[in-house]
mmCIF file of C-alpha atoms in Angstrom:
data_model
loop_
_atom_site.group_PDB
_atom_site.id
_atom_site.type_symbol
_atom_site.label_atom_id
_atom_site.label_comp_id
_atom_site.label_asym_id
_atom_site.label_seq_id
_atom_site.Cartn_x
_atom_site.Cartn_y
_atom_site.Cartn_z
ATOM 1 C CA MET A 241 93.514 -25.936 3.344
ATOM 2 C CA THR A 242 93.097 -22.190 3.221
ATOM 3 C CA ASP A 243 94.060 -19.713 5.894
ATOM 4 C CA PRO A 244 91.037 -18.558 7.967
ATOM 5 C CA LEU A 245 92.227 -14.945 7.698
ATOM 6 C CA PRO A 246 91.163 -12.811 4.736
ATOM 7 C CA ARG A 247 93.525 -12.816 1.775
ATOM 8 C CA VAL A 248 93.944 -9.624 -0.278
ATOM 9 C CA GLY A 249 95.149 -9.361 -3.860
ATOM 10 C CA ILE A 250 95.921 -6.416 -6.118
ATOM 11 C CA GLY A 251 95.472 -6.335 -9.878
ATOM 12 C CA PHE A 252 96.220 -3.846 -12.631
ATOM 13 C CA ASP A 253 95.553 -3.879 -16.346
ATOM 14 C CA SER A 254 95.672 -1.367 -19.166
ATOM 15 C CA HIS A 255 95.058 -1.529 -22.896
ATOM 16 C CA PRO A 256 95.607 1.060 -25.618
ATOM 17 C CA TRP A 257 92.826 2.184 -27.914
ATOM 18 C CA ALA A 258 92.311 -0.268 -30.779
ATOM 19 C CA GLU A 259 93.522 0.614 -34.255
ATOM 20 C CA THR A 260 90.487 -1.091 -35.784
ATOM 21 C CA ARG A 261 86.831 -0.542 -34.999
ATOM 22 C CA ARG A 262 85.617 -2.736 -32.134
ATOM 23 C CA PRO A 263 83.287 -2.288 -29.152
ATOM 24 C CA LEU A 264 84.461 -0.873 -25.839
ATOM 25 C CA TRP A 265 83.769 -3.245 -22.923
ATOM 26 C CA LEU A 266 84.389 -2.210 -19.323
ATOM 27 C CA GLY A 267 83.184 -4.236 -16.355
ATOM 28 C CA GLY A 268 81.144 -6.448 -18.640
ATOM 29 C CA VAL A 269 79.183 -3.492 -20.052
ATOM 30 C CA GLU A 270 79.397 -2.264 -23.636
ATOM 31 C CA PHE A 271 79.952 1.470 -24.017
ATOM 32 C CA GLU A 272 78.186 1.999 -27.333
ATOM 33 C CA GLY A 273 79.644 4.584 -29.669
ATOM 34 C CA GLU A 274 83.026 4.541 -27.932
ATOM 35 C CA ARG A 275 86.279 3.363 -29.471
ATOM 36 C CA GLY A 276 87.275 -0.084 -28.183
ATOM 37 C CA LEU A 277 90.507 -1.264 -26.633
ATOM 38 C CA ALA A 278 93.139 -3.424 -28.291
ATOM 39 C CA GLY A 279 93.726 -6.909 -26.985
ATOM 40 C CA HIS A 280 93.666 -10.638 -27.614
ATOM 41 C CA SER A 281 90.383 -10.736 -25.684
ATOM 42 C CA ASP A 282 87.649 -8.102 -25.614
ATOM 43 C CA GLY A 283 90.119 -5.782 -23.831
ATOM 44 C CA ASP A 284 87.950 -5.356 -20.703
ATOM 45 C CA VAL A 285 90.578 -3.928 -18.346
ATOM 46 C CA VAL A 286 88.170 -3.874 -15.389
ATOM 47 C CA CYS A 287 87.497 -7.612 -15.548
ATOM 48 C CA HIS A 288 91.177 -8.333 -16.214
ATOM 49 C CA ALA A 289 92.360 -6.293 -13.217
ATOM 50 C CA ILE A 290 89.812 -7.968 -10.930
ATOM 51 C CA ALA A 291 90.814 -11.416 -12.235
ATOM 52 C CA ASP A 292 94.462 -10.641 -11.438
ATOM 53 C CA ALA A 293 93.469 -9.418 -7.960
ATOM 54 C CA LEU A 294 91.563 -12.673 -7.321
ATOM 55 C CA LEU A 295 94.459 -14.819 -8.490
ATOM 56 C CA GLY A 296 96.900 -12.728 -6.475
ATOM 57 C CA ALA A 297 94.881 -13.084 -3.277
ATOM 58 C CA ALA A 298 94.924 -16.859 -3.775
ATOM 59 C CA ALA A 299 98.665 -16.806 -4.659
ATOM 60 C CA LEU A 300 97.890 -18.509 -7.981
ATOM 61 C CA GLY A 301 99.849 -16.322 -10.395
ATOM 62 C CA ASP A 302 98.285 -13.999 -12.934
ATOM 63 C CA ILE A 303 95.837 -14.179 -15.833
ATOM 64 C CA GLY A 304 98.706 -14.559 -18.310
ATOM 65 C CA ARG A 305 99.616 -17.833 -16.616
ATOM 66 C CA HIS A 306 96.065 -19.196 -16.676
ATOM 67 C CA PHE A 307 94.894 -17.615 -19.948
ATOM 68 C CA PRO A 308 97.965 -17.185 -22.211
ATOM 69 C CA GLU A 309 97.547 -15.302 -25.486
ATOM 70 C CA GLU A 310 98.846 -18.384 -27.323
ATOM 71 C CA ASP A 311 95.817 -20.390 -26.136
ATOM 72 C CA PRO A 312 93.244 -20.296 -28.961
ATOM 73 C CA THR A 313 90.412 -20.960 -26.485
ATOM 74 C CA VAL A 314 90.861 -17.499 -24.990
ATOM 75 C CA ALA A 315 90.980 -15.561 -28.263
ATOM 76 C CA GLY A 316 88.179 -13.018 -28.081
ATOM 77 C CA ILE A 317 87.052 -14.161 -24.612
ATOM 78 C CA THR A 318 84.794 -11.687 -22.866
ATOM 79 C CA GLY A 319 85.884 -10.133 -19.616
ATOM 80 C CA THR A 320 82.940 -11.639 -17.776
ATOM 81 C CA ALA A 321 83.703 -15.129 -19.134
ATOM 82 C CA LEU A 322 87.305 -14.687 -17.979
ATOM 83 C CA LEU A 323 86.044 -13.688 -14.517
ATOM 84 C CA VAL A 324 83.789 -16.758 -14.330
ATOM 85 C CA ARG A 325 86.704 -19.004 -15.286
ATOM 86 C CA THR A 326 88.952 -17.244 -12.759
ATOM 87 C CA LEU A 327 86.306 -17.713 -10.069
ATOM 88 C CA GLU A 328 86.317 -21.455 -10.809
ATOM 89 C CA ILE A 329 90.110 -21.571 -10.398
ATOM 90 C CA VAL A 330 89.972 -19.658 -7.104
ATOM 91 C CA ARG A 331 87.129 -21.823 -5.756
ATOM 92 C CA ARG A 332 88.958 -25.039 -6.691
ATOM 93 C CA ALA A 333 91.846 -23.754 -4.573
ATOM 94 C CA GLY A 334 89.456 -23.510 -1.621
ATOM 95 C CA PHE A 335 88.727 -19.784 -1.550
ATOM 96 C CA THR A 336 85.528 -17.727 -1.474
ATOM 97 C CA VAL A 337 85.335 -14.240 -2.972
ATOM 98 C CA ARG A 338 84.116 -11.750 -0.377
ATOM 99 C CA SER A 339 84.511 -8.392 -2.125
ATOM 100 C CA CYS A 340 86.262 -6.454 -4.835
ATOM 101 C CA ASP A 341 87.039 -2.807 -5.437
ATOM 102 C CA ALA A 342 88.142 -1.336 -8.773
ATOM 103 C CA THR A 343 89.222 2.097 -9.950
ATOM 104 C CA VAL A 344 89.043 2.800 -13.678
ATOM 105 C CA ILE A 345 91.654 5.274 -14.951
ATOM 106 C CA CYS A 346 90.665 7.051 -18.160
ATOM 107 C CA GLU A 347 90.062 10.411 -19.756
ATOM 108 C CA ARG A 348 86.974 8.990 -21.434
ATOM 109 C CA PRO A 349 84.355 7.604 -21.405
ATOM 110 C CA SER A 350 82.499 8.769 -18.328
ATOM 111 C CA ILE A 351 82.098 5.743 -16.051
ATOM 112 C CA GLY A 352 79.587 7.153 -13.547
ATOM 113 C CA PRO A 353 76.436 6.732 -15.653
ATOM 114 C CA ARG A 354 77.226 3.026 -16.208
ATOM 115 C CA SER A 355 78.749 2.156 -12.823
ATOM 116 C CA ASP A 356 75.654 0.389 -11.423
ATOM 117 C CA ALA A 357 75.328 -1.735 -14.576
ATOM 118 C CA MET A 358 79.029 -2.594 -14.299
ATOM 119 C CA ARG A 359 78.695 -3.503 -10.615
ATOM 120 C CA ASN A 360 75.738 -5.749 -11.455
ATOM 121 C CA GLN A 361 77.709 -7.535 -14.183
ATOM 122 C CA LEU A 362 80.767 -7.941 -11.970
ATOM 123 C CA GLY A 363 78.767 -9.173 -8.984
ATOM 124 C CA GLY A 364 76.909 -11.650 -11.176
ATOM 125 C CA SER A 365 80.121 -12.992 -12.694
ATOM 126 C CA LEU A 366 81.721 -13.363 -9.260
ATOM 127 C CA ARG A 367 78.508 -14.598 -7.577
ATOM 128 C CA ILE A 368 78.731 -11.950 -4.865
ATOM 129 C CA PRO A 369 76.187 -9.303 -3.811
ATOM 130 C CA ILE A 370 76.380 -5.928 -5.548
ATOM 131 C CA GLU A 371 76.904 -4.374 -2.100
ATOM 132 C CA THR A 372 80.332 -6.034 -2.000
ATOM 133 C CA VAL A 373 81.392 -4.685 -5.420
ATOM 134 C CA SER A 374 82.887 -1.215 -5.414
ATOM 135 C CA LEU A 375 83.633 0.673 -8.624
ATOM 136 C CA LYS A 376 85.124 4.128 -9.005
ATOM 137 C CA ALA A 377 86.761 6.126 -11.745
ATOM 138 C CA THR A 378 89.323 8.868 -12.001
ATOM 139 C CA ARG A 379 90.608 11.011 -14.824
ATOM 140 C CA PRO A 380 94.410 11.163 -14.978
ATOM 141 C CA GLU A 381 94.118 14.814 -16.121
ATOM 142 C CA GLY A 382 96.610 14.302 -18.935
ATOM 143 C CA LEU A 383 99.306 12.805 -16.707
ATOM 144 C CA GLY A 384 99.489 9.639 -18.792
ATOM 145 C CA LEU A 385 98.662 7.250 -15.945
ATOM 146 C CA ALA A 386 96.593 5.075 -18.293
ATOM 147 C CA GLY A 387 98.652 5.826 -21.381
ATOM 148 C CA ASP A 388 96.675 6.277 -24.572
ATOM 149 C CA GLY A 389 93.798 4.053 -23.510
ATOM 150 C CA VAL A 390 92.159 2.830 -20.301
ATOM 151 C CA GLY A 391 93.634 1.317 -17.146
ATOM 152 C CA CYS A 392 92.179 -0.225 -14.017
ATOM 153 C CA MET A 393 93.449 -1.026 -10.530
ATOM 154 C CA ALA A 394 91.597 -3.595 -8.431
ATOM 155 C CA VAL A 395 91.656 -5.193 -5.001
ATOM 156 C CA ALA A 396 89.944 -8.451 -4.062
ATOM 157 C CA VAL A 397 89.320 -10.046 -0.684
ATOM 158 C CA LEU A 398 89.057 -13.830 -0.331
ATOM 159 C CA THR A 399 88.513 -16.114 2.625
#
């Protein structure tokens, strides 16, 4: 049985730029013409950080535990598919997703023009209203906070 009080989880993910040509996916949205991120999956750091926040709020470990790189069924998995599978895990544990908030950390690309599309994708994957999905971005101004790639911090609230 779950606690009636809200549960909060924090997630973080970062990936370097890919050496080979591949699409850039952030929050379930393709950023056409941009260099993609390296990773066993599609490298969608926004979806990965939110998935970790969901699992953390439910005290169920992290995405590496549930979706290990050695598992061939997760090779190339999209960020939104990973979120849907994470939602199933969280729901089976008796929790309901109430909201999420993510901050993308990158020098490029510009997130603002695609933020509503990203919020729509994230809300759809999590089956929550877009009004409960917050998405922001910040440039690290050369401080290296995201390394040579893109990072994302996320918070999720479950009941």
